[in-house]
Every structure is written in C-alpha cells, then in structure tokens.
Amino acid sequence: MKSIYLDYAATTPVDPQVVKKMQPYFSDYFGNPSEIHKWGLKASEGIKNARTQISKALNCNPSEITFTSCATESINLAHKGLIEAVRNQDKKIIPHIITTQIEHKAVLETCKHLEKLNWAKVTYLPVDEFGLISINDLGKAITKDTVLVSIMFVNNEVGSIQPIAEIGKLLKTKYPKIFFHADATQALPYFDCDVNKLNIDLLSFTGHKIYAPKGIGALFIKSGTPIIRQQDGGSQENNLRAGTESVPLIVGLGQATELIIKNRAKESSRLKTLQKNLISKLTEIPGIKLTGHPEKRAPHIASFIVKDVEGESMMLLLSDLGIAVSTGSACNSQVLSSSHVLDAMGIAAEDSHGSLRLSLGKDTTKEDIEYTIKSIKKVVTTLRKMSPDLTGIEF
Amino acid sequence: MDLTYTKEVLKHLKSPKNMGKIKNPDGEGMVGNRVCGDIMKMYLKIIKNEKGEEIISDIKFQTLGCGAAIATSSVLTTLAKGKTIKEALKISKDDIIQALGGLPAIKVHCSILADEALKKAVENYCSTLKQH
Ligand code: FES
C-alpha cells in the first residue's frame, strides 16, 4: 500500500543527518553542561555550537537565543515574561497587546490568560477573506499603552503570509518602544527570518516542524528586551529558562536549523511547483475551493473547502488509501467547534465542516501529488454519494 | 483524549451497509446535528407479516458527517432491518455503540443522531398511515 504523508505542517520526521548529529549526546557526551569537568564541557560545547547555528539562521547574536521545549513554551515565555517585566516597571498601567484572531492557540490562550489576570488588555485584529491582517488596522489599534505586537509569520491552517517586514518597519520607525513578536513556526524553512532585516524583537519556533525532534524549541530575545523568566530554578539559559538543558535535542535543533537554511531556496521552489499543480487540479473539481491567499502563501500548505463533504470522514478514507492529511472540521476537533482561523476568515461553519489541509515536505514527490489528486477525487465522489440532498435545507 | 476508532467503525465507514435512498419510502426522517453541522436521513419500507406486525423490510441511510456518524447510521440499518417497528424502536444508542465495539466519548452524540433519525422515520410512517 502507498504511504504518503502530507501533514508536515502538523509535524515532520527527524532528518537522518540530525539523528546522526544527536546520537553521541545520549550516551557518550551525556554530561551536565553546568559542570566544568570534561563531561560537562563536551555537553556545553554541543549547546554552544547549536546556539551559533541558530543565530546564523536568524542573523542575531548567539546569546540572544534561549532554548525551550517547544514553540508553545517560547510563546508563553515571550508574552508572559515581557508583560511581567513591563508591569514591574510601572504597576499603574495595564499593558496593551495587539495580536490577530488567527494566531495559534499558544498565543491566543496566553493572551486570554493575561487578560484574565488583568495584566494586559488585548486587541485581536480581524483578517480578510484570505487570512491577512491590514497594516491600517494595526496602526489604528496602537494605543499609548501598547507594548507588544504579536503576529504569526505563516498561518498553519491556510498558509497565508502576514506582512511581517512591513509591520516591523512600521513599529521601528513610528513606535520604537513597542516590541514585536513573530511566531515563525511554519515560516523558518521557507522564508528569510533575519530578525535584523525584519525588525523583530522576539521570535518563536519549534524543532518538530523543521525535521528536528519533538520536545525542543527556541526563542530569540533581542538584547535589551525586558523578560522575566517563567520557569524558576537554576540559572540555565542565561537565567531565562531554568532546568537542565536537553543537550541531544538542542544539538538536533541546531543541526536541523542549519540544514533547512541550506536547502531553503531550492526546497521552496520545488514545493511551490508541486503545490501549484495540487491547487490547480483540485480546484478543477466542482465544489472545491482554495482557502487562504492564492499567491501570498507558504509553499508547503495547500488548504481547501470541499462542499457537501465532512472533513473527518474524508481524512479517514484518505488514510485508508495511505494518505495523511488534516481537517479543520468541527467533528474532528476535541471541542466540536469549527476552526477559529476559518471562522475569522468569514467561512461559514457548514463550509469549514469540509475543510482539508495538505502540507508538503522534503519527501513529497510529484508522483505522491498525482496519486493524492486521484484519491481525493475518488473519496469526494464516494462521500458525496453518501450525503443526503441538501438543497433547500436550513439549519 | 482518545479519539481512535475501532476496526468495526472503520469497516462501516469504508463499506457502509444500506447506504442510499429508497424510492417512495413508507417513512423517512431527517435530523441535523447543530453541534457540528452533520445531517442524517433514514428511509423505511414497511410490510406486514402474517401476524399483522409491521416489519422493516428495507432501510437505507444518507449521512453527511464524521466517521462515527456514518458508521452509526450504517450499523443501525443492519440492526433494524427485518425487525418489527416495535423492536426497532427499542434499539438504543448503547446498542449501536456496542455493535461498533465502542466509540470515543466525544463521538457518542453521533450515535444519538442515528437513533433519532430512525425514530423520526417511524413517526413519519405512523403519521402518514393516520392520514389514509
Ligand atoms: S456528527 Fe459531527 S462529530 Fe460526529
């Protein structure tokens, strides 16, 4: 049976070169990097090397990289840590955060938490039908208390690319006191994340979307950005994240970052071609529509609405044909509610019911895409035959 | 939360039983699930046996919904087919879940949907009878 994984936006396999690089750090160089004996030094050397690899990718100083366990933790640290630090400077004001309605839950839930504590006021910017915010809206939302603008680089459900460079420029030139956080989880393998060029103060990403293992992430904190650590204990990670470092995972993240940067240009254009074919063939099928922006989208995400079909059953039947995809259907969510991203884009719940996301990666081939197109046609026909005639039905 | 389906659920999803429409049915019922937007329709053909009992001689379903919604409607048709209306009405959501070897907790509501669709189809049959 075929085995075609098209869910790279959910997670990626670990690159064999990454595994190889990590290997000795499990049993040979197992020392605690806080110790200064031979074993400890070998481990801290591995961390130092990884920090340098990542700093090169982001064009920052190695000391500006903090290792965490995942993007969610990086995001929590960036938002909560900054707000706590800002509040310490002046308890009278309630700091204001501007973010978007289509952020990952890690950002949205962290913001809600801060609101609940009354530590911050939050504006959630709307998006247009393509999932893009407007710079105009952002400018209008800024108040004298705004301390943080937090915008994702590439949306994980529909692949739309936010105008990160423009936002960075606006903040730097007109509001230099406001800090800018970008969630680059889906962007790093395909877009230049030069924090200097983009004027980013805080940037989060994770290993398991870039061919490193799960359980490791990083946060770039521009020097001078006030942050109070959220995990207390020892003085690891420059006093920003207590806990013994996971040396093998850190080494893996460093290596994976170096690899994706090396392959970025080639891989982006290769996936763009595959994605184009996939989008044009699937949207030829009646009742299948692209979601997200037609051009301003990351090369690895192709997302659709399939009319008169439910996403979970589509996913299960495709899985039976050996293909892994994902859906934003309410039926497939643990809370039975439709995707907040599709909602924010103005897509009705009965349409997001039939949402389908295919995300491509380094092992995706032309043949995979051809087989997938054929299989989707088959599955959609089967499920539509199963569905009652819905014309004239109102719910 | 465990969301994995049993083999039985996947079997019904892959090759559903009694899927489709009955032309000129003796009863039909449709229910919609506002929680997640699924729709289920049941069609019945009823005959009387020698004892004068009303038997479901044929039953078909159409469903727009998740894997569990499709599997519960499919398995329900197999449970109800050939039964008297009285017996068929006794089929509970637990019977449906049992026949599928279990359902993830969050999917139990889909089995209620199937159950309601059948009851509505029977009601529809009874009410059309009265009109004659
Ligand atoms: S009917 Fe939507 S979850 Fe099953």
Coordinates of C-alpha atoms and ligand atoms in Angstrom, one line a residue:
Chain A
M1 CA 0.0 0.0 0.0
K2 CA 1.0 3.6 -0.7
S3 CA 2.2 5.6 2.2
I4 CA 2.1 9.3 1.5
Y5 CA 2.5 11.8 4.4
L6 CA 1.0 15.2 3.6
D7 CA 0.8 16.5 7.1
Y8 CA 4.2 18.2 7.5
A9 CA 2.5 21.3 9.0
A10 CA 1.5 19.1 11.9
T11 CA 4.9 17.6 12.4
T12 CA 7.9 16.4 10.4
P13 CA 10.1 13.3 10.6
V14 CA 13.6 13.8 12.1
D15 CA 16.2 14.2 9.4
P16 CA 18.7 11.3 9.4
Q17 CA 21.6 13.8 9.5
V18 CA 20.0 15.4 12.6
V19 CA 19.7 12.0 14.3
K20 CA 23.4 11.3 13.5
K21 CA 24.5 14.5 15.0
M22 CA 22.4 13.9 18.1
Q23 CA 23.5 10.3 18.6
P24 CA 26.7 10.8 20.7
Y25 CA 25.0 13.2 23.1
F26 CA 22.8 10.5 24.6
S27 CA 25.4 8.1 26.0
D28 CA 28.9 9.4 25.2
Y29 CA 28.6 13.1 25.8
F30 CA 26.0 12.8 28.5
G31 CA 27.5 15.3 31.0
N32 CA 25.6 18.0 32.7
P33 CA 26.5 21.2 30.8
S34 CA 26.5 23.1 34.1
E35 CA 29.6 21.2 35.3
I36 CA 33.1 22.2 34.2
H37 CA 34.6 18.8 34.1
K38 CA 35.4 17.1 30.8
W39 CA 31.9 15.6 30.5
G40 CA 30.2 18.8 31.2
L41 CA 32.4 20.8 28.8
K42 CA 31.7 18.4 26.0
A43 CA 27.9 18.9 26.5
S44 CA 28.1 22.7 26.8
E45 CA 30.2 22.7 23.6
G46 CA 27.3 21.0 21.9
I47 CA 24.9 23.6 23.1
K48 CA 27.2 26.4 22.2
N49 CA 27.6 25.1 18.7
A50 CA 23.8 24.7 18.3
R51 CA 23.2 28.3 19.5
T52 CA 25.7 29.5 16.9
Q53 CA 24.0 27.6 14.1
I54 CA 20.6 29.1 15.1
S55 CA 22.0 32.6 15.5
K56 CA 23.4 32.4 11.9
A57 CA 19.9 31.5 10.6
L58 CA 18.3 34.4 12.3
N59 CA 21.2 36.8 11.9
C60 CA 21.5 37.5 15.6
N61 CA 23.9 37.1 18.5
P62 CA 24.1 33.6 19.9
S63 CA 23.4 35.0 23.4
E64 CA 20.0 36.1 22.1
I65 CA 18.8 32.5 21.7
T66 CA 17.0 30.7 24.5
F67 CA 16.2 27.0 24.2
T68 CA 12.8 25.9 25.4
S69 CA 10.8 22.7 25.0
C70 CA 8.6 23.8 22.1
A71 CA 7.1 26.9 20.3
T72 CA 4.3 26.9 22.8
E73 CA 6.7 27.4 25.6
S74 CA 8.7 30.0 23.7
I75 CA 5.4 31.9 23.1
N76 CA 4.4 31.7 26.7
L77 CA 7.8 33.0 27.8
A78 CA 7.8 35.8 25.3
H79 CA 4.4 37.1 26.2
K80 CA 4.1 36.4 29.9
G81 CA 7.8 37.2 30.5
L82 CA 7.6 40.6 28.7
I83 CA 4.3 41.6 30.3
E84 CA 5.5 40.8 33.8
A85 CA 8.7 42.8 33.2
V86 CA 6.8 45.8 31.8
R87 CA 4.4 45.7 34.7
N88 CA 7.3 45.7 37.1
Q89 CA 8.4 49.0 35.7
D90 CA 5.1 50.7 36.1
K91 CA 2.2 49.0 38.0
K92 CA -0.3 51.7 37.2
I93 CA -0.7 51.0 33.5
I94 CA -2.3 47.9 32.1
P95 CA 0.0 46.9 29.1
H96 CA -1.7 46.5 25.8
I97 CA -1.0 43.7 23.3
I98 CA -2.1 43.6 19.7
T99 CA -2.4 40.2 18.0
T100 CA -4.6 38.5 15.5
Q101 CA -7.7 36.3 15.5
I102 CA -5.9 33.6 13.6
E103 CA -2.9 33.0 15.8
H104 CA -2.0 29.6 17.1
K105 CA -3.8 28.6 20.3
A106 CA -0.5 29.1 22.1
V107 CA -0.7 32.8 21.5
L108 CA -4.5 33.2 21.9
E109 CA -4.7 31.2 25.2
T110 CA -1.6 33.0 26.6
C111 CA -3.2 36.4 25.8
K112 CA -6.5 35.3 27.4
H113 CA -4.6 34.2 30.5
L114 CA -3.0 37.6 30.8
E115 CA -6.4 39.3 30.3
K116 CA -7.9 37.2 33.0
L117 CA -5.2 38.2 35.4
N118 CA -5.9 41.8 34.3
W119 CA -2.2 42.0 33.5
A120 CA -2.9 43.0 29.9
K121 CA -5.5 44.3 27.5
V122 CA -5.6 42.6 24.2
T123 CA -6.8 43.5 20.7
Y124 CA -7.4 40.6 18.3
L125 CA -7.1 42.0 14.8
P126 CA -9.5 40.7 12.2
V127 CA -8.3 39.2 8.9
D128 CA -9.8 39.4 5.4
E129 CA -11.2 36.5 3.4
F130 CA -7.6 35.4 2.6
G131 CA -6.5 35.4 6.2
L132 CA -4.4 38.6 6.0
I133 CA -4.4 41.4 8.5
S134 CA -4.3 45.0 7.3
I135 CA -1.4 47.3 8.4
N136 CA -4.0 50.0 8.6
D137 CA -6.0 48.1 11.2
L138 CA -2.8 47.5 13.1
G139 CA -1.8 51.2 13.1
K140 CA -5.3 52.2 14.3
A141 CA -5.2 49.6 17.2
I142 CA -2.0 51.0 18.7
T143 CA -2.5 53.0 21.9
K144 CA -0.1 54.8 24.2
D145 CA -0.1 51.6 26.4
T146 CA 0.7 49.2 23.6
V147 CA 3.9 47.3 24.5
L148 CA 3.7 44.2 22.3
V149 CA 2.5 43.3 18.8
S150 CA 2.4 39.6 18.2
I151 CA 1.8 38.3 14.7
M152 CA 2.4 34.9 13.2
F153 CA 4.5 34.8 10.1
V154 CA 2.7 32.0 8.2
N155 CA -0.6 30.7 9.3
N156 CA -0.6 26.9 10.0
E157 CA -4.1 26.2 8.6
V158 CA -4.2 28.2 5.4
G159 CA -0.6 29.1 4.8
S160 CA -1.2 32.9 4.4
I161 CA 1.9 35.0 4.9
Q162 CA 1.4 38.2 7.0
P163 CA 3.3 41.3 6.1
I164 CA 6.0 40.8 8.7
A165 CA 8.6 43.1 7.1
E166 CA 6.1 46.0 6.8
I167 CA 4.9 45.5 10.4
G168 CA 8.5 45.5 11.6
K169 CA 9.2 48.7 9.6
L170 CA 6.1 50.5 10.9
L171 CA 6.9 49.7 14.5
K172 CA 10.6 50.5 14.2
T173 CA 10.1 53.9 12.5
K174 CA 6.9 55.1 14.3
Y175 CA 6.6 53.2 17.5
P176 CA 10.1 52.1 18.6
K177 CA 9.0 51.4 22.1
I178 CA 6.7 48.6 21.1
F179 CA 8.1 45.1 21.0
F180 CA 7.4 42.8 18.0
H181 CA 6.9 39.1 18.5
A182 CA 6.6 36.8 15.5
D183 CA 5.6 33.1 15.6
A184 CA 7.8 31.7 12.9
T185 CA 6.9 28.1 13.5
Q186 CA 5.7 27.5 9.9
A187 CA 7.9 30.1 8.2
L188 CA 11.5 29.2 9.1
P189 CA 12.1 26.5 6.5
Y190 CA 10.8 28.7 3.6
F191 CA 11.3 32.4 4.4
D192 CA 14.2 34.6 5.4
C193 CA 13.8 35.1 9.2
D194 CA 16.6 37.7 9.5
V195 CA 15.5 39.4 12.7
N196 CA 17.5 42.5 11.9
K197 CA 16.1 43.0 8.5
L198 CA 12.6 42.3 9.7
N199 CA 12.9 44.3 12.9
I200 CA 11.7 41.5 15.1
D201 CA 12.4 41.6 18.9
L202 CA 11.0 38.2 19.8
L203 CA 10.8 35.1 17.6
S204 CA 9.4 31.7 18.5
F205 CA 9.9 28.4 16.6
T206 CA 10.0 24.7 17.3
G207 CA 12.1 21.7 16.2
H208 CA 9.4 19.2 15.1
K209 CA 8.3 21.3 12.2
I210 CA 11.8 21.6 10.8
Y211 CA 13.0 18.0 10.9
A212 CA 14.3 18.1 14.4
P213 CA 12.7 16.1 17.3
K214 CA 9.7 17.0 19.3
G215 CA 10.4 18.5 22.7
I216 CA 12.7 21.3 21.7
G217 CA 12.1 24.9 20.7
A218 CA 13.8 28.2 20.8
L219 CA 13.0 31.8 21.5
F220 CA 15.0 34.7 20.1
I221 CA 15.1 37.6 22.5
K222 CA 16.7 40.7 21.2
S223 CA 19.2 42.0 23.7
G224 CA 17.7 44.8 25.8
T225 CA 14.2 43.3 25.6
P226 CA 12.8 43.0 29.2
I227 CA 11.8 39.4 30.0
I228 CA 11.2 37.7 33.3
R229 CA 11.7 34.0 33.3
Q230 CA 8.5 31.9 33.8
Q231 CA 10.2 28.7 34.9
D232 CA 12.2 29.2 38.1
G233 CA 15.1 27.2 39.3
G234 CA 18.8 27.2 38.3
S235 CA 20.5 29.8 36.2
Q236 CA 20.5 27.9 32.9
E237 CA 19.9 29.7 29.6
N238 CA 21.2 33.0 30.8
N239 CA 18.7 32.9 33.7
L240 CA 15.8 32.9 31.3
R241 CA 14.7 29.2 31.5
A242 CA 15.6 27.1 34.5
G243 CA 16.1 23.3 34.2
T244 CA 18.9 21.1 33.0
E245 CA 19.3 21.5 29.2
S246 CA 18.3 18.7 26.9
V247 CA 21.6 18.6 25.2
P248 CA 20.8 16.0 22.5
L249 CA 17.7 17.8 21.5
I250 CA 19.4 21.2 21.4
V251 CA 22.1 19.7 19.2
G252 CA 19.4 18.3 17.0
L253 CA 17.6 21.7 16.7
G254 CA 20.9 23.4 15.8
Q255 CA 21.7 20.9 13.1
A256 CA 18.1 20.9 11.7
T257 CA 18.1 24.7 11.5
E258 CA 21.4 24.8 9.6
L259 CA 20.1 22.2 7.1
I260 CA 16.8 23.9 6.4
I261 CA 18.5 27.2 5.8
K262 CA 20.9 25.5 3.4
N263 CA 18.1 23.9 1.5
R264 CA 15.6 26.8 1.8
A265 CA 15.8 28.3 -1.7
K266 CA 15.8 25.0 -3.6
E267 CA 13.1 23.4 -1.4
S268 CA 10.8 26.4 -1.5
S269 CA 10.8 26.5 -5.3
R270 CA 10.4 22.7 -5.6
L271 CA 7.4 22.7 -3.2
K272 CA 5.9 25.7 -4.9
T273 CA 5.7 23.7 -8.2
L274 CA 4.1 20.7 -6.5
Q275 CA 1.7 23.0 -4.6
K276 CA 0.7 24.8 -7.8
N277 CA -0.2 21.5 -9.5
L278 CA -2.1 20.3 -6.5
I279 CA -4.1 23.5 -6.2
S280 CA -4.9 23.8 -9.9
K281 CA -6.0 20.2 -10.2
L282 CA -8.1 20.1 -7.0
T283 CA -9.9 23.3 -7.6
E284 CA -11.0 22.0 -11.0
I285 CA -13.2 19.6 -9.1
P286 CA -16.7 21.1 -8.7
G287 CA -17.3 22.4 -5.2
I288 CA -13.6 22.6 -4.2
K289 CA -12.3 26.0 -3.3
L290 CA -8.9 27.2 -2.1
T291 CA -8.6 28.8 1.3
G292 CA -6.0 31.4 2.1
H293 CA -4.3 33.7 -0.3
P294 CA -3.7 32.5 -3.8
E295 CA -0.2 34.0 -4.0
K296 CA 0.8 35.2 -0.6
R297 CA 1.0 31.7 0.8
A298 CA 3.8 29.4 2.1
P299 CA 4.9 26.8 -0.5
H300 CA 4.1 23.8 1.7
I301 CA 0.4 24.4 2.6
A302 CA -2.5 23.7 0.3
S303 CA -5.9 24.1 2.0
F304 CA -9.4 23.8 0.7
I305 CA -13.1 23.7 1.4
V306 CA -14.9 20.7 -0.1
K307 CA -18.6 21.3 -0.4
D308 CA -21.0 18.7 0.8
V309 CA -18.4 16.5 2.4
E310 CA -17.3 16.3 6.1
G311 CA -13.6 16.7 6.7
E312 CA -13.0 13.9 9.2
S313 CA -14.6 11.2 7.1
M314 CA -12.6 12.5 4.1
M315 CA -9.4 12.3 6.3
L316 CA -10.2 8.7 7.4
L317 CA -11.0 7.4 3.9
L318 CA -7.8 9.1 2.5
S319 CA -5.9 7.5 5.4
D320 CA -7.3 4.2 4.2
L321 CA -5.7 4.9 0.8
G322 CA -2.4 5.5 2.5
I323 CA -2.5 9.3 2.6
A324 CA -2.2 11.5 5.7
V325 CA -4.0 14.9 5.6
S326 CA -5.7 17.1 8.2
T327 CA -9.0 19.0 8.6
G328 CA -10.5 21.9 10.5
S329 CA -13.9 20.3 10.7
A330 CA -15.8 20.7 14.0
C331 CA -16.3 17.0 14.0
N332 CA -12.6 16.5 14.2
S333 CA -11.9 19.0 17.0
Q334 CA -11.8 17.9 20.6
V335 CA -14.4 20.5 21.4
L336 CA -16.6 20.1 18.4
S337 CA -16.2 23.7 17.2
S338 CA -15.1 24.8 13.8
S339 CA -11.6 26.2 13.2
H340 CA -11.1 29.7 14.6
V341 CA -8.9 30.5 11.7
L342 CA -11.6 29.7 9.1
D343 CA -14.2 31.4 11.2
A344 CA -12.1 34.6 11.3
M345 CA -11.8 34.5 7.5
G346 CA -15.6 34.6 7.3
I347 CA -16.0 31.0 6.2
A348 CA -19.4 29.6 7.4
A349 CA -19.3 26.7 9.8
E350 CA -21.0 24.4 7.3
D351 CA -18.2 25.1 4.8
S352 CA -15.3 24.7 7.2
H353 CA -17.0 21.4 8.0
G354 CA -15.5 20.2 4.7
S355 CA -12.0 21.8 5.2
L356 CA -9.0 19.9 4.1
R357 CA -5.3 20.7 4.6
L358 CA -2.5 19.1 2.7
S359 CA 1.0 20.1 3.8
L360 CA 4.1 19.1 1.8
G361 CA 7.6 18.5 2.9
K362 CA 11.0 17.2 1.9
D363 CA 10.0 13.7 0.9
T364 CA 6.9 14.8 -1.1
T365 CA 7.3 13.8 -4.8
K366 CA 5.4 14.6 -8.0
E367 CA 4.0 11.0 -8.0
D368 CA 2.7 11.5 -4.5
I369 CA 0.8 14.6 -5.6
E370 CA -0.7 12.8 -8.6
Y371 CA -1.8 9.8 -6.6
T372 CA -3.3 12.2 -4.0
I373 CA -5.3 14.2 -6.5
K374 CA -6.7 10.9 -7.9
S375 CA -7.5 9.7 -4.4
I376 CA -9.2 12.9 -3.3
K377 CA -11.4 12.8 -6.4
K378 CA -12.4 9.2 -5.5
V379 CA -13.1 9.9 -1.8
V380 CA -15.1 13.1 -2.5
T381 CA -17.3 11.2 -5.0
T382 CA -17.9 8.4 -2.6
L383 CA -18.8 10.7 0.3
R384 CA -21.0 12.9 -1.8
K385 CA -22.9 9.9 -2.9
M386 CA -23.4 9.1 0.7
S387 CA -24.7 12.5 1.6
P388 CA -28.4 13.5 1.5
D389 CA -29.6 16.1 -0.9
L390 CA -29.2 19.3 1.0
T391 CA -30.8 21.8 -1.4
G392 CA -33.3 23.9 0.5
I393 CA -32.3 22.6 3.9
E394 CA -31.8 25.3 6.5
F395 CA -30.0 24.8 9.8
Chain B
M1 CA -8.4 12.3 24.9
D2 CA -8.5 9.1 22.9
L3 CA -10.1 9.7 19.5
T4 CA -9.2 6.4 17.9
Y5 CA -12.0 4.5 16.2
T6 CA -12.5 0.7 16.5
K7 CA -11.9 -1.6 13.5
E8 CA -15.7 -2.0 13.2
V9 CA -16.3 1.7 12.8
L10 CA -13.7 1.9 10.1
K11 CA -15.2 -1.1 8.4
H12 CA -18.6 0.6 8.2
L13 CA -17.1 3.8 7.0
K14 CA -15.2 2.1 4.2
S15 CA -18.1 -0.2 3.1
P16 CA -21.3 1.2 4.5
K17 CA -24.3 -1.1 4.6
N18 CA -27.7 0.0 3.2
M19 CA -26.4 3.3 2.0
G20 CA -28.6 5.3 -0.4
K21 CA -32.2 6.3 -0.9
I22 CA -35.4 4.3 -1.1
K23 CA -37.8 5.5 -3.8
N24 CA -41.3 6.0 -2.5
P25 CA -40.4 5.1 1.1
D26 CA -43.2 4.4 3.6
G27 CA -41.4 6.6 6.1
E28 CA -38.5 9.0 6.1
G29 CA -36.8 11.0 8.8
M30 CA -34.1 13.6 8.8
V31 CA -32.1 15.0 11.7
G32 CA -29.4 17.6 11.9
N33 CA -26.8 18.0 14.5
R34 CA -26.3 21.6 15.3
V35 CA -23.3 20.9 17.4
C36 CA -21.1 20.2 14.4
G37 CA -23.4 20.5 11.4
D38 CA -24.0 16.9 10.4
I39 CA -27.1 15.7 8.7
M40 CA -28.6 12.2 8.6
K41 CA -31.5 10.8 6.7
M42 CA -33.3 7.4 7.1
Y43 CA -35.7 5.8 4.7
L44 CA -38.0 2.9 5.6
K45 CA -40.0 0.3 3.7
I46 CA -42.6 -1.4 5.9
I47 CA -44.6 -4.6 5.2
K48 CA -47.0 -6.6 7.4
N49 CA -46.2 -10.2 8.3
E50 CA -48.8 -13.0 8.8
K51 CA -49.3 -11.9 12.4
G52 CA -50.1 -8.4 11.2
E53 CA -47.0 -7.0 12.7
E54 CA -45.2 -4.2 10.8
I55 CA -41.8 -5.2 9.7
I56 CA -39.0 -3.0 8.5
S57 CA -38.4 -4.8 5.2
D58 CA -35.9 -2.3 3.9
I59 CA -34.0 0.6 5.4
K60 CA -31.5 3.0 3.9
F61 CA -29.5 5.9 5.1
Q62 CA -27.8 9.0 3.8
T63 CA -25.3 10.9 6.0
L64 CA -23.2 13.9 5.8
G65 CA -20.9 13.7 8.8
C66 CA -17.9 12.4 10.6
G67 CA -16.7 8.8 10.6
A68 CA -18.8 8.0 13.6
A69 CA -21.9 9.5 12.1
I70 CA -21.5 7.3 9.0
A71 CA -20.7 4.2 10.9
T72 CA -23.5 4.6 13.4
S73 CA -26.1 5.1 10.7
S74 CA -24.7 2.1 8.8
V75 CA -24.7 -0.2 11.7
L76 CA -28.1 1.0 12.8
T77 CA -29.6 -0.1 9.5
T78 CA -28.2 -3.6 10.0
L79 CA -29.7 -3.8 13.5
A80 CA -33.1 -2.5 12.4
K81 CA -33.5 -4.4 9.1
G82 CA -36.0 -7.3 9.4
K83 CA -37.2 -6.2 12.9
T84 CA -40.7 -5.2 13.8
I85 CA -41.2 -1.5 14.3
K86 CA -41.7 -2.1 17.9
E87 CA -38.4 -4.0 18.3
A88 CA -36.6 -1.4 16.1
L89 CA -37.7 1.4 18.3
K90 CA -36.1 -0.3 21.3
I91 CA -32.6 -0.1 19.7
S92 CA -30.8 2.3 22.0
K93 CA -27.7 4.3 21.4
D94 CA -25.9 1.9 23.7
D95 CA -26.8 -1.0 21.3
I96 CA -25.4 1.0 18.4
I97 CA -22.2 1.7 20.3
Q98 CA -21.8 -1.9 21.4
A99 CA -22.3 -3.1 17.8
L100 CA -19.4 -0.9 16.8
G101 CA -17.2 -2.2 19.6
G102 CA -17.2 1.2 21.2
L103 CA -17.0 4.9 20.3
P104 CA -14.7 7.7 21.6
A105 CA -16.6 9.6 24.3
I106 CA -16.8 12.7 22.2
K107 CA -18.5 10.8 19.4
V108 CA -21.4 9.4 21.5
H109 CA -23.6 12.2 20.3
C110 CA -23.3 10.9 16.7
S111 CA -25.0 7.6 17.8
I112 CA -27.9 9.6 19.3
L113 CA -28.3 11.2 15.9
A114 CA -28.7 7.9 14.2
D115 CA -31.2 6.7 16.8
E116 CA -33.2 9.9 16.4
A117 CA -33.3 9.6 12.6
L118 CA -34.8 6.2 12.8
K119 CA -37.4 7.3 15.3
K120 CA -38.3 10.2 13.1
A121 CA -38.7 7.9 10.1
V122 CA -41.0 5.7 12.1
E123 CA -43.0 8.7 13.3
N124 CA -43.3 9.8 9.8
Y125 CA -44.6 6.4 8.7
C126 CA -47.2 6.4 11.5
S127 CA -48.4 9.9 10.8
T128 CA -48.8 9.2 7.1
L129 CA -50.8 6.0 8.0
K130 CA -53.2 8.0 10.0
Q131 CA -53.8 10.4 7.1
H132 CA -55.1 7.5 5.0
Ligands
FES1 S1 -21.5 14.1 13.7 FE1 -20.0 15.6 14.0 S2 -18.8 14.6 15.4 FE2 -20.0 13.0 14.6

